[in-house]
Amino acid sequence: IFIYISTTANVTKTLSQTTLYLQALPSLINNIDQTSNLPILPFEDNEDDNDNLFADPSRTARLSRASQWLLGNIFGLIDGNDTNNKEAYHDGDIFLQDYKQMNKSLKIYVYPHSKDDPFANVLLPPDTDCKGNYASELMFKKALMESHFVTKDPSEAHLFYMPFSISSMRSDPRIDVHGIPDFVQNYISNITLKYPFWNRTGGADHFYVACHSIGKIAFEKAFVARLNVIQLVCSSTYFPSSYLPHKDASMPQVWPRGGDPSNLLTSQRKRLAFFAGAVNSPVRIALLKVWENDTEIFAHFGRLNTPYSEQFLGSKFCIHVKGFEVNTARVADALFYGCVPIILANHYDLPFSDILNWKSFSVVVHHIDIPVLKKILQGISNEQFAMLQSNALRVRKHFQWHTPPIDFDAFHMSMYELWKRRSVVRVRLTTSMEFI
């Protein structure tokens, strides 16, 4: 109880501080256009700045910190040794050994559903190609059903997959957003009555996949299930209580693209950094307020009139900025086009972060350092950028989906994350606690 009260109090204080900082941000920067037409949005309930946002309020102090601390933190130079941040994987040998074991042994039981089911559109893999921002959710289902991981013998299964699709429920008028918790509660009730597997572990060896952030409300009416079930999600942030990193796992949000850019390695990257998108968060407002008129950082509000690929291929760094949620497809887009990602999404549990060393192929920047973003990027030497981009090209295969799936793609990496969670110690729950 003490921990809960302390944490809640800290979060409440943090929300207030963050709001004040983002409202005051323009006054902290010299030469900012005060006549900007950017919309002012209400502050989001799940904003996640837990640090003191009023540290180093002066521009001079910020620039000094950007040079002395941030660059050292990015490249591990504080102790004079940046070797660890040159490697794309935390431990490549262990990963390859475990991956081989996973690929050989992992078995998944998928709860079966027929094409005659009235909600077959929600439960079965799609027949058409998956497109759009939330394609990862459906791509996983398609890839799994075409893989060797599926078993029809539940006695040999390590994990049980509940194949309902959050994005499909969201767009189905019979369910809609508000009906998702009821659908999930009824689904769990049905499988507990029809099958014995859920009751053995309280659902702790079950998982579901969600790419749309609305998935976080799916288990609102199945409280115990929410505590136990493994979530494989795109919207993975440490801030809300619905995501537990030791139990749940993050996967990349990917906009499906075919083939590789023809000029991936030969493109001339003359622009320092690029971002374009909707202004749907205080962080994006802050970014555009500071950099919308800059000649080296191209920060654009709304859709571009030219192909996005031109900007991705023509920029050294591509900015991922938190919107309504921490996740967007921009990280995968950046890697696809060989552009080094800049992560501006505090407390984002980055995909495959227990495998990949994100500091070796991206630049992670706190929201408070938006005013000195150019200083940070200009402080990265050509040698350091070459290392970052080389590793970005090395890991980009992990952020692509294929049907049928291929080794080390986004599907296999997601399966690896599930495999690592297959043997978590579980507490058996009584029947009376199944639905609270």
Short mmCIF file of C-alpha atoms in Angstrom, two decimals:
data_model
loop_
_atom_site.label_atom_id
_atom_site.label_comp_id
_atom_site.label_asym_id
_atom_site.label_seq_id
_atom_site.Cartn_x
_atom_site.Cartn_y
_atom_site.Cartn_z
CA ILE A 1 0.00 0.00 0.00
CA PHE A 2 2.83 2.35 0.84
CA ILE A 3 4.49 1.76 -2.54
CA TYR A 4 1.23 2.41 -4.38
CA ILE A 5 0.53 5.68 -2.57
CA SER A 6 4.09 6.93 -3.03
CA THR A 7 4.13 6.08 -6.72
CA THR A 8 0.71 7.61 -7.35
CA ALA A 9 1.68 10.81 -5.60
CA ASN A 10 4.86 11.07 -7.63
CA VAL A 11 3.00 10.55 -10.91
CA THR A 12 0.41 13.22 -10.01
CA LYS A 13 3.16 15.69 -9.26
CA THR A 14 4.96 14.74 -12.45
CA LEU A 15 1.92 15.35 -14.64
CA SER A 16 1.58 18.85 -13.25
CA GLN A 17 5.27 19.60 -13.79
CA THR A 18 5.26 18.28 -17.32
CA THR A 19 2.22 20.35 -18.27
CA LEU A 20 3.84 23.52 -16.97
CA TYR A 21 7.08 22.76 -18.79
CA LEU A 22 5.46 22.16 -22.16
CA GLN A 23 3.31 25.27 -21.81
CA ALA A 24 6.34 27.35 -20.88
CA LEU A 25 8.72 25.83 -23.43
CA PRO A 26 8.58 28.65 -26.04
CA SER A 27 9.65 31.22 -23.44
CA LEU A 28 12.74 29.15 -22.64
CA ILE A 29 14.07 29.38 -26.19
CA ASN A 30 15.44 32.42 -27.96
CA ASN A 31 14.05 33.57 -31.31
CA ILE A 32 10.96 31.32 -31.36
CA ASP A 33 8.09 32.48 -33.56
CA GLN A 34 5.30 33.35 -31.10
CA THR A 35 2.70 33.55 -33.88
CA SER A 36 2.74 29.84 -34.71
CA ASN A 37 -0.64 28.41 -35.65
CA LEU A 38 0.02 25.02 -34.08
CA PRO A 39 -3.04 23.77 -32.17
CA ILE A 40 -2.95 23.63 -28.39
CA LEU A 41 -4.02 20.19 -27.20
CA PRO A 42 -5.14 19.23 -23.69
CA PHE A 43 -2.46 17.43 -21.77
CA GLU A 44 -2.70 13.64 -21.99
CA ASP A 45 -3.44 11.58 -18.90
CA ASN A 46 -0.68 9.12 -19.70
CA GLU A 47 2.15 11.61 -20.30
CA ASP A 48 5.30 10.10 -18.95
CA ASP A 49 8.01 12.54 -17.91
CA ASN A 50 9.18 11.32 -14.51
CA ASP A 51 12.30 13.46 -14.28
CA ASN A 52 12.62 17.02 -13.02
CA LEU A 53 11.65 19.02 -16.09
CA PHE A 54 12.85 22.27 -14.59
CA ALA A 55 16.49 21.20 -14.34
CA ASP A 56 18.88 23.50 -16.21
CA PRO A 57 16.26 26.03 -17.36
CA SER A 58 18.73 28.37 -19.08
CA ARG A 59 19.74 27.86 -22.70
CA THR A 60 23.43 27.99 -21.81
CA ALA A 61 23.06 25.25 -19.23
CA ARG A 62 21.12 23.12 -21.69
CA LEU A 63 23.77 23.45 -24.39
CA SER A 64 26.48 22.57 -21.90
CA ARG A 65 24.58 19.51 -20.74
CA ALA A 66 23.94 18.43 -24.32
CA SER A 67 27.67 18.50 -25.02
CA GLN A 68 29.00 17.08 -21.78
CA TRP A 69 26.39 14.59 -20.61
CA LEU A 70 23.99 13.59 -23.40
CA LEU A 71 26.63 12.73 -25.99
CA GLY A 72 28.60 10.86 -23.39
CA ASN A 73 25.49 8.95 -22.40
CA ILE A 74 24.59 8.16 -26.02
CA PHE A 75 27.99 6.74 -26.90
CA GLY A 76 29.23 5.58 -23.49
CA LEU A 77 32.07 8.11 -23.46
CA ILE A 78 31.77 9.17 -19.83
CA ASP A 79 34.19 6.48 -18.77
CA GLY A 80 36.24 6.78 -21.98
CA ASN A 81 35.02 3.45 -23.34
CA ASP A 82 32.39 3.27 -26.09
CA THR A 83 33.06 -0.35 -27.07
CA ASN A 84 29.79 -1.66 -25.62
CA ASN A 85 27.73 0.76 -27.70
CA LYS A 86 29.32 -0.29 -30.98
CA GLU A 87 27.73 -3.73 -30.82
CA ALA A 88 24.23 -4.10 -32.25
CA TYR A 89 23.38 -6.96 -29.86
CA HIS A 90 23.84 -7.15 -26.12
CA ASP A 91 25.31 -10.62 -26.54
CA GLY A 92 25.07 -11.96 -30.06
CA ASP A 93 26.43 -15.42 -29.24
CA ILE A 94 23.90 -16.07 -26.48
CA PHE A 95 21.09 -14.74 -28.64
CA LEU A 96 21.97 -17.03 -31.55
CA GLN A 97 22.22 -20.03 -29.25
CA ASP A 98 18.87 -19.31 -27.61
CA TYR A 99 17.25 -18.46 -30.94
CA LYS A 100 18.25 -21.83 -32.35
CA GLN A 101 16.72 -23.57 -29.33
CA MET A 102 13.54 -21.51 -29.61
CA ASN A 103 13.20 -22.23 -33.31
CA LYS A 104 13.54 -25.94 -32.63
CA SER A 105 11.37 -26.40 -29.56
CA LEU A 106 8.72 -23.69 -29.11
CA LYS A 107 5.14 -24.89 -29.62
CA ILE A 108 2.00 -22.75 -29.68
CA TYR A 109 -1.58 -23.97 -29.42
CA VAL A 110 -4.00 -21.68 -31.22
CA TYR A 111 -7.60 -21.83 -30.04
CA PRO A 112 -9.48 -23.10 -33.11
CA HIS A 113 -12.32 -21.25 -34.81
CA SER A 114 -14.25 -22.04 -37.97
CA LYS A 115 -14.97 -19.87 -40.97
CA ASP A 116 -18.64 -20.08 -40.01
CA ASP A 117 -18.03 -18.29 -36.72
CA PRO A 118 -20.00 -15.01 -36.71
CA PHE A 119 -16.79 -13.26 -35.63
CA ALA A 120 -14.46 -15.05 -38.04
CA ASN A 121 -13.23 -11.64 -39.19
CA VAL A 122 -11.92 -11.04 -35.67
CA LEU A 123 -10.60 -14.52 -34.93
CA LEU A 124 -9.12 -15.87 -38.18
CA PRO A 125 -6.13 -14.65 -40.21
CA PRO A 126 -7.09 -12.24 -43.02
CA ASP A 127 -7.21 -13.57 -46.57
CA THR A 128 -5.91 -10.33 -48.07
CA ASP A 129 -2.58 -8.53 -47.69
CA CYS A 130 -2.23 -6.59 -44.47
CA LYS A 131 -1.85 -2.85 -44.85
CA GLY A 132 -1.82 0.27 -42.74
CA ASN A 133 -0.42 1.42 -39.43
CA TYR A 134 -1.63 -1.56 -37.39
CA ALA A 135 -0.71 -4.31 -39.84
CA SER A 136 1.76 -5.91 -37.40
CA GLU A 137 -1.10 -7.38 -35.38
CA LEU A 138 -2.57 -9.21 -38.39
CA MET A 139 0.83 -10.01 -39.91
CA PHE A 140 1.75 -11.88 -36.72
CA LYS A 141 -1.39 -14.00 -36.96
CA LYS A 142 -0.84 -14.80 -40.63
CA ALA A 143 2.82 -15.64 -40.07
CA LEU A 144 2.10 -17.84 -37.04
CA MET A 145 -0.50 -19.90 -38.88
CA GLU A 146 2.03 -20.53 -41.69
CA SER A 147 4.85 -21.43 -39.31
CA HIS A 148 6.13 -24.65 -37.73
CA PHE A 149 5.45 -23.32 -34.22
CA VAL A 150 1.75 -24.24 -34.25
CA THR A 151 0.76 -27.55 -32.68
CA LYS A 152 -2.63 -29.22 -32.66
CA ASP A 153 -1.66 -31.14 -29.54
CA PRO A 154 -2.24 -28.84 -26.53
CA SER A 155 -0.33 -31.21 -24.24
CA GLU A 156 2.96 -30.22 -25.91
CA ALA A 157 2.21 -26.49 -26.10
CA HIS A 158 4.34 -24.02 -24.18
CA LEU A 159 1.90 -21.17 -24.81
CA PHE A 160 -1.74 -20.73 -25.83
CA TYR A 161 -2.69 -18.03 -28.34
CA MET A 162 -6.04 -16.25 -28.14
CA PRO A 163 -6.35 -15.11 -31.76
CA PHE A 164 -8.78 -12.20 -31.43
CA SER A 165 -7.61 -9.06 -33.22
CA ILE A 166 -7.97 -5.74 -31.43
CA SER A 167 -7.80 -3.72 -34.65
CA SER A 168 -10.55 -5.86 -36.23
CA MET A 169 -12.79 -5.50 -33.16
CA ARG A 170 -12.25 -1.76 -33.20
CA SER A 171 -13.57 -1.47 -36.75
CA ASP A 172 -16.42 -3.98 -36.36
CA PRO A 173 -19.65 -2.03 -35.65
CA ARG A 174 -21.04 -5.00 -33.69
CA ILE A 175 -18.24 -4.56 -31.15
CA ASP A 176 -16.66 -1.11 -31.54
CA VAL A 177 -14.11 0.29 -29.12
CA HIS A 178 -16.42 0.27 -26.09
CA GLY A 179 -17.41 -3.35 -26.62
CA ILE A 180 -13.86 -4.74 -26.69
CA PRO A 181 -13.68 -5.48 -22.91
CA ASP A 182 -17.00 -7.35 -23.08
CA PHE A 183 -15.88 -9.38 -26.08
CA VAL A 184 -12.63 -10.37 -24.36
CA GLN A 185 -14.37 -11.25 -21.10
CA ASN A 186 -16.87 -13.45 -22.96
CA TYR A 187 -14.06 -15.03 -24.99
CA ILE A 188 -12.17 -16.01 -21.85
CA SER A 189 -15.35 -17.32 -20.25
CA ASN A 190 -16.02 -19.51 -23.31
CA ILE A 191 -12.55 -21.04 -23.50
CA THR A 192 -12.51 -21.76 -19.76
CA LEU A 193 -15.77 -23.67 -20.10
CA LYS A 194 -14.78 -25.53 -23.27
CA TYR A 195 -11.08 -26.21 -22.54
CA PRO A 196 -9.12 -27.05 -19.36
CA PHE A 197 -5.94 -25.14 -20.20
CA TRP A 198 -6.73 -21.69 -18.79
CA ASN A 199 -7.55 -22.93 -15.31
CA ARG A 200 -4.20 -24.70 -14.89
CA THR A 201 -2.31 -21.41 -14.70
CA GLY A 202 -4.93 -18.68 -14.42
CA GLY A 203 -4.11 -17.77 -18.02
CA ALA A 204 -0.43 -17.09 -17.37
CA ASP A 205 0.63 -19.30 -20.30
CA HIS A 206 -1.81 -17.51 -22.63
CA PHE A 207 -1.07 -14.51 -24.81
CA TYR A 208 -2.70 -12.10 -27.23
CA VAL A 209 -1.31 -9.63 -29.76
CA ALA A 210 -2.30 -5.98 -30.17
CA CYS A 211 -0.79 -3.19 -32.18
CA HIS A 212 -3.44 -0.53 -31.73
CA SER A 213 -3.08 1.19 -28.36
CA ILE A 214 -6.76 0.60 -27.57
CA GLY A 215 -5.66 -2.94 -26.73
CA LYS A 216 -4.71 -1.73 -23.25
CA ILE A 217 -8.42 -1.64 -22.28
CA ALA A 218 -9.13 -5.16 -23.59
CA PHE A 219 -8.93 -6.81 -20.15
CA GLU A 220 -10.70 -4.12 -18.13
CA LYS A 221 -13.50 -6.56 -17.26
CA ALA A 222 -11.21 -9.55 -16.68
CA PHE A 223 -8.97 -8.26 -13.90
CA VAL A 224 -7.09 -11.46 -13.02
CA ALA A 225 -6.55 -12.22 -16.71
CA ARG A 226 -4.99 -8.78 -17.12
CA LEU A 227 -2.50 -9.59 -14.39
CA ASN A 228 -1.53 -12.95 -15.89
CA VAL A 229 -1.94 -12.99 -19.66
CA ILE A 230 1.15 -12.14 -21.74
CA GLN A 231 0.66 -9.10 -23.93
CA LEU A 232 2.64 -8.81 -27.17
CA VAL A 233 2.01 -5.19 -28.07
CA CYS A 234 3.29 -2.28 -30.13
CA SER A 235 2.26 0.34 -27.57
CA SER A 236 4.66 -0.62 -24.80
CA THR A 237 5.40 2.02 -22.22
CA TYR A 238 6.58 1.71 -18.63
CA PHE A 239 4.19 4.44 -17.49
CA PRO A 240 0.68 2.88 -17.42
CA SER A 241 -0.09 -0.05 -15.14
CA SER A 242 -1.50 -2.10 -18.02
CA TYR A 243 1.98 -2.99 -19.33
CA LEU A 244 4.38 -5.08 -17.24
CA PRO A 245 7.79 -5.47 -18.93
CA HIS A 246 8.80 -8.63 -17.05
CA LYS A 247 5.58 -10.34 -18.20
CA ASP A 248 4.69 -8.58 -21.44
CA ALA A 249 6.72 -7.96 -24.59
CA SER A 250 7.14 -5.23 -27.17
CA MET A 251 7.01 -5.74 -30.92
CA PRO A 252 7.55 -3.19 -33.70
CA GLN A 253 4.78 -1.29 -35.41
CA VAL A 254 5.54 -1.67 -39.10
CA TRP A 255 3.93 -0.25 -42.21
CA PRO A 256 4.34 -3.13 -44.70
CA ARG A 257 6.63 -2.32 -47.62
CA GLY A 258 7.84 -4.61 -50.36
CA GLY A 259 11.46 -4.98 -51.43
CA ASP A 260 14.35 -2.70 -50.53
CA PRO A 261 14.86 0.92 -51.63
CA SER A 262 16.98 0.84 -54.78
CA ASN A 263 19.28 3.62 -53.57
CA LEU A 264 19.50 2.68 -49.89
CA LEU A 265 23.30 2.81 -49.71
CA THR A 266 23.97 5.41 -52.41
CA SER A 267 21.50 8.12 -51.40
CA GLN A 268 22.95 11.52 -50.51
CA ARG A 269 21.79 12.38 -47.00
CA LYS A 270 22.13 16.17 -47.00
CA ARG A 271 19.47 16.93 -44.40
CA LEU A 272 20.35 16.58 -40.72
CA ALA A 273 16.98 15.33 -39.41
CA PHE A 274 13.39 14.81 -40.53
CA PHE A 275 9.93 14.55 -38.98
CA ALA A 276 6.45 14.89 -40.45
CA GLY A 277 3.18 14.03 -38.82
CA ALA A 278 0.05 15.12 -37.02
CA VAL A 279 0.29 17.34 -33.96
CA ASN A 280 -1.41 15.02 -31.48
CA SER A 281 0.67 15.39 -28.33
CA PRO A 282 2.41 18.10 -26.27
CA VAL A 283 5.77 16.60 -27.24
CA ARG A 284 5.07 17.07 -30.95
CA ILE A 285 3.86 20.60 -30.28
CA ALA A 286 7.14 21.31 -28.52
CA LEU A 287 9.21 19.80 -31.35
CA LEU A 288 7.44 21.80 -34.05
CA LYS A 289 7.37 24.98 -31.99
CA VAL A 290 11.15 24.91 -31.77
CA TRP A 291 12.21 23.49 -35.14
CA GLU A 292 9.46 24.10 -37.71
CA ASN A 293 11.41 26.92 -39.40
CA ASP A 294 14.87 25.38 -39.19
CA THR A 295 16.91 24.74 -42.34
CA GLU A 296 18.73 21.62 -41.08
CA ILE A 297 15.98 19.91 -39.08
CA PHE A 298 12.89 19.47 -41.24
CA ALA A 299 9.93 19.33 -38.83
CA HIS A 300 6.68 19.40 -40.76
CA PHE A 301 3.08 19.57 -39.54
CA GLY A 302 0.67 17.36 -41.48
CA ARG A 303 1.17 15.34 -44.65
CA LEU A 304 3.94 16.00 -47.14
CA ASN A 305 3.31 16.94 -50.75
CA THR A 306 6.31 14.85 -51.80
CA PRO A 307 6.94 11.13 -51.17
CA TYR A 308 8.03 10.37 -47.62
CA SER A 309 10.71 8.06 -49.00
CA GLU A 310 12.59 11.07 -50.40
CA GLN A 311 12.91 12.60 -46.94
CA PHE A 312 13.82 9.30 -45.28
CA LEU A 313 16.52 8.64 -47.88
CA GLY A 314 17.74 12.23 -47.85
CA SER A 315 18.12 12.57 -44.06
CA LYS A 316 20.82 11.32 -41.70
CA PHE A 317 18.45 11.11 -38.73
CA CYS A 318 14.69 10.45 -38.66
CA ILE A 319 12.72 11.52 -35.61
CA HIS A 320 10.24 9.27 -33.82
CA VAL A 321 8.09 11.51 -31.60
CA LYS A 322 5.52 10.32 -29.10
CA GLY A 323 1.98 11.01 -30.29
CA PHE A 324 -1.15 9.91 -28.43
CA GLU A 325 0.92 6.84 -27.55
CA VAL A 326 4.64 6.03 -27.61
CA ASN A 327 4.39 3.86 -30.71
CA THR A 328 4.34 4.75 -34.39
CA ALA A 329 5.67 3.06 -37.51
CA ARG A 330 8.34 5.76 -37.90
CA VAL A 331 11.08 3.74 -36.18
CA ALA A 332 10.62 0.86 -38.61
CA ASP A 333 10.31 3.33 -41.50
CA ALA A 334 13.60 4.98 -40.54
CA LEU A 335 15.41 1.65 -40.39
CA PHE A 336 13.84 0.51 -43.67
CA TYR A 337 15.32 3.54 -45.44
CA GLY A 338 18.67 3.42 -43.65
CA CYS A 339 18.00 6.54 -41.58
CA VAL A 340 19.21 6.54 -37.96
CA PRO A 341 16.18 6.81 -35.62
CA ILE A 342 15.94 9.52 -32.99
CA ILE A 343 13.68 8.33 -30.17
CA LEU A 344 11.65 11.11 -28.55
CA ALA A 345 9.26 8.93 -26.54
CA ASN A 346 10.13 8.75 -22.86
CA HIS A 347 9.81 5.39 -21.10
CA TYR A 348 9.10 3.52 -24.33
CA ASP A 349 9.94 -0.17 -23.93
CA LEU A 350 11.64 -0.34 -27.30
CA PRO A 351 11.03 -3.51 -29.35
CA PHE A 352 13.47 -6.33 -28.64
CA SER A 353 15.42 -4.12 -26.22
CA ASP A 354 16.60 -7.15 -24.24
CA ILE A 355 18.26 -8.40 -27.43
CA LEU A 356 19.20 -5.27 -29.37
CA ASN A 357 21.51 -2.56 -28.10
CA TRP A 358 19.50 0.47 -29.19
CA LYS A 359 22.32 2.88 -28.37
CA SER A 360 24.33 1.32 -31.17
CA PHE A 361 21.87 2.27 -33.93
CA SER A 362 19.64 5.06 -32.58
CA VAL A 363 19.78 8.26 -30.56
CA VAL A 364 17.51 8.38 -27.52
CA VAL A 365 16.69 11.93 -26.40
CA HIS A 366 14.59 13.04 -23.43
CA HIS A 367 11.67 15.39 -24.10
CA ILE A 368 13.31 18.14 -22.08
CA ASP A 369 16.22 18.28 -24.53
CA ILE A 370 14.15 19.15 -27.61
CA PRO A 371 15.58 22.72 -27.55
CA VAL A 372 19.14 21.36 -27.92
CA LEU A 373 18.36 18.57 -30.37
CA LYS A 374 20.43 20.12 -33.16
CA LYS A 375 23.38 20.60 -30.81
CA ILE A 376 23.18 16.91 -29.88
CA LEU A 377 23.08 15.74 -33.48
CA GLN A 378 25.82 18.12 -34.63
CA GLY A 379 28.02 16.72 -31.87
CA ILE A 380 27.88 13.25 -33.43
CA SER A 381 31.01 12.81 -35.53
CA ASN A 382 31.05 11.30 -39.02
CA GLU A 383 32.69 8.20 -37.56
CA GLN A 384 29.99 7.84 -34.91
CA PHE A 385 27.23 8.35 -37.46
CA ALA A 386 28.77 5.71 -39.73
CA MET A 387 28.71 3.29 -36.80
CA LEU A 388 25.08 4.11 -36.01
CA GLN A 389 23.96 3.73 -39.61
CA SER A 390 25.94 0.52 -40.12
CA ASN A 391 24.19 -1.03 -37.13
CA ALA A 392 20.82 0.35 -38.27
CA LEU A 393 21.27 -1.50 -41.56
CA ARG A 394 22.31 -4.58 -39.65
CA VAL A 395 19.17 -4.74 -37.47
CA ARG A 396 16.60 -3.54 -40.04
CA LYS A 397 15.75 -7.16 -40.94
CA HIS A 398 14.24 -7.55 -37.46
CA PHE A 399 11.68 -4.83 -38.25
CA GLN A 400 10.16 -6.41 -41.36
CA TRP A 401 7.31 -8.91 -41.74
CA HIS A 402 7.18 -11.72 -44.27
CA THR A 403 4.57 -14.33 -45.22
CA PRO A 404 5.66 -16.99 -44.98
CA PRO A 405 8.01 -15.76 -42.23
CA ILE A 406 11.78 -15.92 -42.63
CA ASP A 407 14.51 -16.27 -40.02
CA PHE A 408 15.19 -13.25 -37.80
CA ASP A 409 12.30 -11.18 -39.16
CA ALA A 410 9.84 -9.34 -36.90
CA PHE A 411 7.75 -12.48 -36.46
CA HIS A 412 10.65 -14.69 -35.35
CA MET A 413 11.97 -11.99 -33.04
CA SER A 414 8.50 -11.70 -31.47
CA MET A 415 8.38 -15.48 -31.06
CA TYR A 416 11.74 -15.31 -29.34
CA GLU A 417 10.33 -12.79 -26.86
CA LEU A 418 7.41 -15.14 -26.17
CA TRP A 419 9.77 -18.10 -25.79
CA LYS A 420 11.68 -16.22 -23.10
CA ARG A 421 8.44 -15.77 -21.15
CA ARG A 422 7.25 -19.35 -21.40
CA SER A 423 8.61 -20.47 -18.01
CA VAL A 424 7.64 -17.60 -15.73
CA VAL A 425 6.69 -18.85 -12.25
CA ARG A 426 2.91 -18.79 -11.96
CA VAL A 427 0.49 -18.90 -9.05
CA ARG A 428 -2.57 -21.09 -9.39
CA LEU A 429 -5.77 -19.10 -8.84
CA THR A 430 -9.03 -20.43 -7.48
CA THR A 431 -12.08 -20.61 -9.73
CA SER A 432 -13.81 -17.87 -7.75
CA MET A 433 -11.06 -15.43 -8.68
CA GLU A 434 -11.22 -16.02 -12.44
CA PHE A 435 -13.46 -13.04 -13.13
CA ILE A 436 -13.57 -10.11 -10.80
#
